[in-house]
Amino acid sequence: MFPNQQDFKNALSHFASGVTVVTYSDMTRAGGLTVSSFTSLSLDPPLVLFCLQKGIVSHDALLASGKFTVNILSSNQEDLSNQFASSKVDKHDFLQKLACDLGLNGVPYLNGTLSRIECELEKEVDGGDHTVVIGRVLHVYFDDTLKPLLYYGRKYHTI
């Protein structure tokens, strides 16, 4: 017997994780979204993965762009996480207001993050109501002086 969706979500809320915003650009329009299902996959070659919900506006645009940046948020970036998680915010307009710089992969990145990982799309895998996105890491940046933004129990935390 499978658990109902709410019980499954409640169980997953007990897993503490870092908070990421994945940004992308398809040359005409940039976007981004908050992603909680991010992890490293391989060191050789360097690969990461995250899960992208099917049916959201960003799904097809991100995959079509062929490149993205994983921005690992710092403790003072809770508002950014909320903005990029909201379906009521036009992410392209929001990114323009933030005056983001472009990474080496041509994708806008968020300033003040704990880390950023610039990638090109390696592979996409069907995963039920999500697509598992695998990225080949092209460039990394990190700031050891910042603290991470964490998500646990449906609330933000830091250490």
Short mmCIF file of the C-alpha atoms (twelve columns), coordinates in Angstrom:
data_MODEL
# 
_entry.id   MODEL 
# 
loop_
_atom_site.group_PDB 
_atom_site.id 
_atom_site.type_symbol 
_atom_site.label_atom_id 
_atom_site.label_alt_id 
_atom_site.label_comp_id 
_atom_site.label_asym_id 
_atom_site.label_seq_id 
_atom_site.Cartn_x 
_atom_site.Cartn_y 
_atom_site.Cartn_z 
_atom_site.pdbx_PDB_model_num 
ATOM 1   C CA . MET A 1   0.000  0.000  0.000   1 
ATOM 2   C CA . PHE A 2   1.363  3.404  -0.977  1 
ATOM 3   C CA . PRO A 3   1.165  6.423  1.358   1 
ATOM 4   C CA . ASN A 4   -1.165 9.237  0.375   1 
ATOM 5   C CA . GLN A 5   0.504  12.315 -1.096  1 
ATOM 6   C CA . GLN A 6   0.068  14.445 2.038   1 
ATOM 7   C CA . ASP A 7   1.685  11.839 4.299   1 
ATOM 8   C CA . PHE A 8   4.532  11.486 1.801   1 
ATOM 9   C CA . LYS A 9   5.041  15.274 1.757   1 
ATOM 10  C CA . ASN A 10  4.924  15.378 5.575   1 
ATOM 11  C CA . ALA A 11  7.594  12.683 5.795   1 
ATOM 12  C CA . LEU A 12  9.816  14.551 3.321   1 
ATOM 13  C CA . SER A 13  9.453  17.786 5.319   1 
ATOM 14  C CA . HIS A 14  11.608 16.128 7.993   1 
ATOM 15  C CA . PHE A 15  14.604 16.102 5.657   1 
ATOM 16  C CA . ALA A 16  16.795 19.200 6.063   1 
ATOM 17  C CA . SER A 17  18.263 20.521 2.841   1 
ATOM 18  C CA . GLY A 18  20.016 23.498 1.365   1 
ATOM 19  C CA . VAL A 19  18.024 25.920 -0.758  1 
ATOM 20  C CA . THR A 20  18.824 26.513 -4.411  1 
ATOM 21  C CA . VAL A 21  17.530 28.701 -7.198  1 
ATOM 22  C CA . VAL A 22  18.200 27.371 -10.683 1 
ATOM 23  C CA . THR A 23  18.515 30.110 -13.313 1 
ATOM 24  C CA . TYR A 24  18.512 29.667 -17.077 1 
ATOM 25  C CA . SER A 25  18.412 31.687 -20.283 1 
ATOM 26  C CA . ASP A 26  17.321 30.755 -23.792 1 
ATOM 27  C CA . MET A 27  18.861 33.884 -25.384 1 
ATOM 28  C CA . THR A 28  15.509 35.697 -25.519 1 
ATOM 29  C CA . ARG A 29  14.200 35.203 -22.012 1 
ATOM 30  C CA . ALA A 30  15.776 34.335 -18.685 1 
ATOM 31  C CA . GLY A 31  14.072 32.645 -15.777 1 
ATOM 32  C CA . GLY A 32  14.606 30.833 -12.539 1 
ATOM 33  C CA . LEU A 33  12.922 28.680 -9.943  1 
ATOM 34  C CA . THR A 34  13.485 27.501 -6.401  1 
ATOM 35  C CA . VAL A 35  14.587 23.859 -6.353  1 
ATOM 36  C CA . SER A 36  14.761 21.686 -3.248  1 
ATOM 37  C CA . SER A 37  15.693 18.406 -4.928  1 
ATOM 38  C CA . PHE A 38  19.317 19.147 -5.837  1 
ATOM 39  C CA . THR A 39  22.356 16.932 -5.303  1 
ATOM 40  C CA . SER A 40  25.760 16.074 -6.709  1 
ATOM 41  C CA . LEU A 41  25.826 12.991 -8.927  1 
ATOM 42  C CA . SER A 42  29.435 12.377 -9.993  1 
ATOM 43  C CA . LEU A 43  32.927 13.780 -9.518  1 
ATOM 44  C CA . ASP A 44  34.350 12.294 -12.720 1 
ATOM 45  C CA . PRO A 45  32.895 13.720 -14.790 1 
ATOM 46  C CA . PRO A 46  31.487 16.428 -12.517 1 
ATOM 47  C CA . LEU A 47  27.687 16.070 -12.671 1 
ATOM 48  C CA . VAL A 48  24.771 17.402 -10.626 1 
ATOM 49  C CA . LEU A 49  21.068 16.686 -10.751 1 
ATOM 50  C CA . PHE A 50  17.787 18.233 -9.707  1 
ATOM 51  C CA . CYS A 51  14.144 17.394 -10.252 1 
ATOM 52  C CA . LEU A 52  11.938 19.713 -12.298 1 
ATOM 53  C CA . GLN A 53  8.157  19.520 -12.006 1 
ATOM 54  C CA . LYS A 54  6.438  18.861 -15.311 1 
ATOM 55  C CA . GLY A 55  3.802  21.363 -16.368 1 
ATOM 56  C CA . ILE A 56  5.339  24.476 -14.812 1 
ATOM 57  C CA . VAL A 57  6.240  27.411 -17.046 1 
ATOM 58  C CA . SER A 58  9.980  26.962 -16.478 1 
ATOM 59  C CA . HIS A 59  10.058 23.264 -17.404 1 
ATOM 60  C CA . ASP A 60  10.217 23.467 -21.189 1 
ATOM 61  C CA . ALA A 61  12.154 26.747 -21.281 1 
ATOM 62  C CA . LEU A 62  14.908 25.448 -18.997 1 
ATOM 63  C CA . LEU A 63  15.313 22.206 -20.937 1 
ATOM 64  C CA . ALA A 64  15.291 24.041 -24.282 1 
ATOM 65  C CA . SER A 65  17.979 26.461 -23.086 1 
ATOM 66  C CA . GLY A 66  20.472 23.611 -22.660 1 
ATOM 67  C CA . LYS A 67  22.287 25.395 -19.823 1 
ATOM 68  C CA . PHE A 68  21.596 26.530 -16.281 1 
ATOM 69  C CA . THR A 69  23.192 27.736 -13.067 1 
ATOM 70  C CA . VAL A 70  22.485 26.291 -9.630  1 
ATOM 71  C CA . ASN A 71  22.645 29.153 -7.105  1 
ATOM 72  C CA . ILE A 72  23.057 27.811 -3.552  1 
ATOM 73  C CA . LEU A 73  21.471 30.448 -1.342  1 
ATOM 74  C CA . SER A 74  23.069 32.047 1.690   1 
ATOM 75  C CA . SER A 75  21.312 32.675 4.995   1 
ATOM 76  C CA . ASN A 76  20.181 36.200 4.053   1 
ATOM 77  C CA . GLN A 77  18.449 35.142 0.807   1 
ATOM 78  C CA . GLU A 78  15.158 33.746 2.104   1 
ATOM 79  C CA . ASP A 79  13.229 36.390 0.153   1 
ATOM 80  C CA . LEU A 80  14.882 35.278 -3.100  1 
ATOM 81  C CA . SER A 81  13.814 31.704 -2.436  1 
ATOM 82  C CA . ASN A 82  10.221 32.805 -1.853  1 
ATOM 83  C CA . GLN A 83  10.133 35.006 -4.956  1 
ATOM 84  C CA . PHE A 84  11.476 32.278 -7.233  1 
ATOM 85  C CA . ALA A 85  9.064  29.743 -5.686  1 
ATOM 86  C CA . SER A 86  6.005  31.922 -6.316  1 
ATOM 87  C CA . SER A 87  3.841  31.271 -9.368  1 
ATOM 88  C CA . LYS A 88  2.680  34.908 -9.147  1 
ATOM 89  C CA . VAL A 89  6.110  36.388 -9.934  1 
ATOM 90  C CA . ASP A 90  7.343  36.864 -13.516 1 
ATOM 91  C CA . LYS A 91  10.841 35.437 -13.092 1 
ATOM 92  C CA . HIS A 92  12.218 37.146 -16.208 1 
ATOM 93  C CA . ASP A 93  11.182 40.581 -14.933 1 
ATOM 94  C CA . PHE A 94  12.381 39.724 -11.434 1 
ATOM 95  C CA . LEU A 95  15.827 38.693 -12.716 1 
ATOM 96  C CA . GLN A 96  16.105 41.969 -14.649 1 
ATOM 97  C CA . LYS A 97  15.305 43.964 -11.490 1 
ATOM 98  C CA . LEU A 98  18.066 42.102 -9.656  1 
ATOM 99  C CA . ALA A 99  20.612 43.252 -12.266 1 
ATOM 100 C CA . CYS A 100 22.256 39.834 -12.388 1 
ATOM 101 C CA . ASP A 101 25.610 39.264 -14.017 1 
ATOM 102 C CA . LEU A 102 26.136 36.526 -16.591 1 
ATOM 103 C CA . GLY A 103 28.256 33.496 -15.815 1 
ATOM 104 C CA . LEU A 104 30.752 31.889 -18.149 1 
ATOM 105 C CA . ASN A 105 27.898 29.748 -19.516 1 
ATOM 106 C CA . GLY A 106 25.909 32.883 -20.464 1 
ATOM 107 C CA . VAL A 107 23.270 32.329 -17.783 1 
ATOM 108 C CA . PRO A 108 22.402 35.009 -15.205 1 
ATOM 109 C CA . TYR A 109 23.471 34.190 -11.665 1 
ATOM 110 C CA . LEU A 110 22.374 35.591 -8.323  1 
ATOM 111 C CA . ASN A 111 24.832 37.748 -6.418  1 
ATOM 112 C CA . GLY A 112 25.584 37.055 -2.760  1 
ATOM 113 C CA . THR A 113 25.054 33.307 -2.953  1 
ATOM 114 C CA . LEU A 114 26.964 30.775 -0.924  1 
ATOM 115 C CA . SER A 115 27.919 28.979 -4.122  1 
ATOM 116 C CA . ARG A 116 27.016 28.727 -7.781  1 
ATOM 117 C CA . ILE A 117 27.461 25.860 -10.169 1 
ATOM 118 C CA . GLU A 118 27.324 26.643 -13.890 1 
ATOM 119 C CA . CYS A 119 26.206 23.723 -16.042 1 
ATOM 120 C CA . GLU A 120 25.203 22.540 -19.456 1 
ATOM 121 C CA . LEU A 121 22.376 20.052 -19.852 1 
ATOM 122 C CA . GLU A 122 23.795 16.523 -19.973 1 
ATOM 123 C CA . LYS A 123 20.618 14.452 -19.876 1 
ATOM 124 C CA . GLU A 124 16.967 14.520 -18.897 1 
ATOM 125 C CA . VAL A 125 15.248 11.462 -17.434 1 
ATOM 126 C CA . ASP A 126 11.535 10.878 -16.904 1 
ATOM 127 C CA . GLY A 127 10.680 10.689 -13.215 1 
ATOM 128 C CA . GLY A 128 6.898  10.449 -12.842 1 
ATOM 129 C CA . ASP A 129 5.471  13.950 -12.482 1 
ATOM 130 C CA . HIS A 130 9.011  15.384 -12.626 1 
ATOM 131 C CA . THR A 131 11.941 15.392 -15.025 1 
ATOM 132 C CA . VAL A 132 15.321 14.502 -13.537 1 
ATOM 133 C CA . VAL A 133 17.729 17.064 -14.980 1 
ATOM 134 C CA . ILE A 134 21.400 16.077 -15.092 1 
ATOM 135 C CA . GLY A 135 23.931 18.818 -15.667 1 
ATOM 136 C CA . ARG A 136 27.610 18.690 -16.568 1 
ATOM 137 C CA . VAL A 137 29.471 21.152 -14.348 1 
ATOM 138 C CA . LEU A 138 31.450 23.747 -16.300 1 
ATOM 139 C CA . HIS A 139 32.440 26.226 -13.577 1 
ATOM 140 C CA . VAL A 140 32.015 26.658 -9.819  1 
ATOM 141 C CA . TYR A 141 32.219 29.604 -7.434  1 
ATOM 142 C CA . PHE A 142 31.894 29.640 -3.648  1 
ATOM 143 C CA . ASP A 143 32.205 32.032 -0.723  1 
ATOM 144 C CA . ASP A 144 33.394 30.408 2.515   1 
ATOM 145 C CA . THR A 145 32.500 33.490 4.561   1 
ATOM 146 C CA . LEU A 146 28.727 33.045 4.187   1 
ATOM 147 C CA . LYS A 147 26.301 30.763 6.021   1 
ATOM 148 C CA . PRO A 148 23.799 28.497 4.234   1 
ATOM 149 C CA . LEU A 149 20.052 28.895 3.999   1 
ATOM 150 C CA . LEU A 150 18.422 25.619 5.041   1 
ATOM 151 C CA . TYR A 151 14.870 24.330 4.736   1 
ATOM 152 C CA . TYR A 152 13.409 21.972 7.331   1 
ATOM 153 C CA . GLY A 153 9.878  21.408 8.567   1 
ATOM 154 C CA . ARG A 154 8.493  23.848 5.977   1 
ATOM 155 C CA . LYS A 155 10.547 26.682 7.503   1 
ATOM 156 C CA . TYR A 156 13.854 28.353 6.735   1 
ATOM 157 C CA . HIS A 157 16.797 27.936 9.100   1 
ATOM 158 C CA . THR A 158 20.516 28.618 9.199   1 
ATOM 159 C CA . ILE A 159 23.484 27.339 11.190  1 
# 
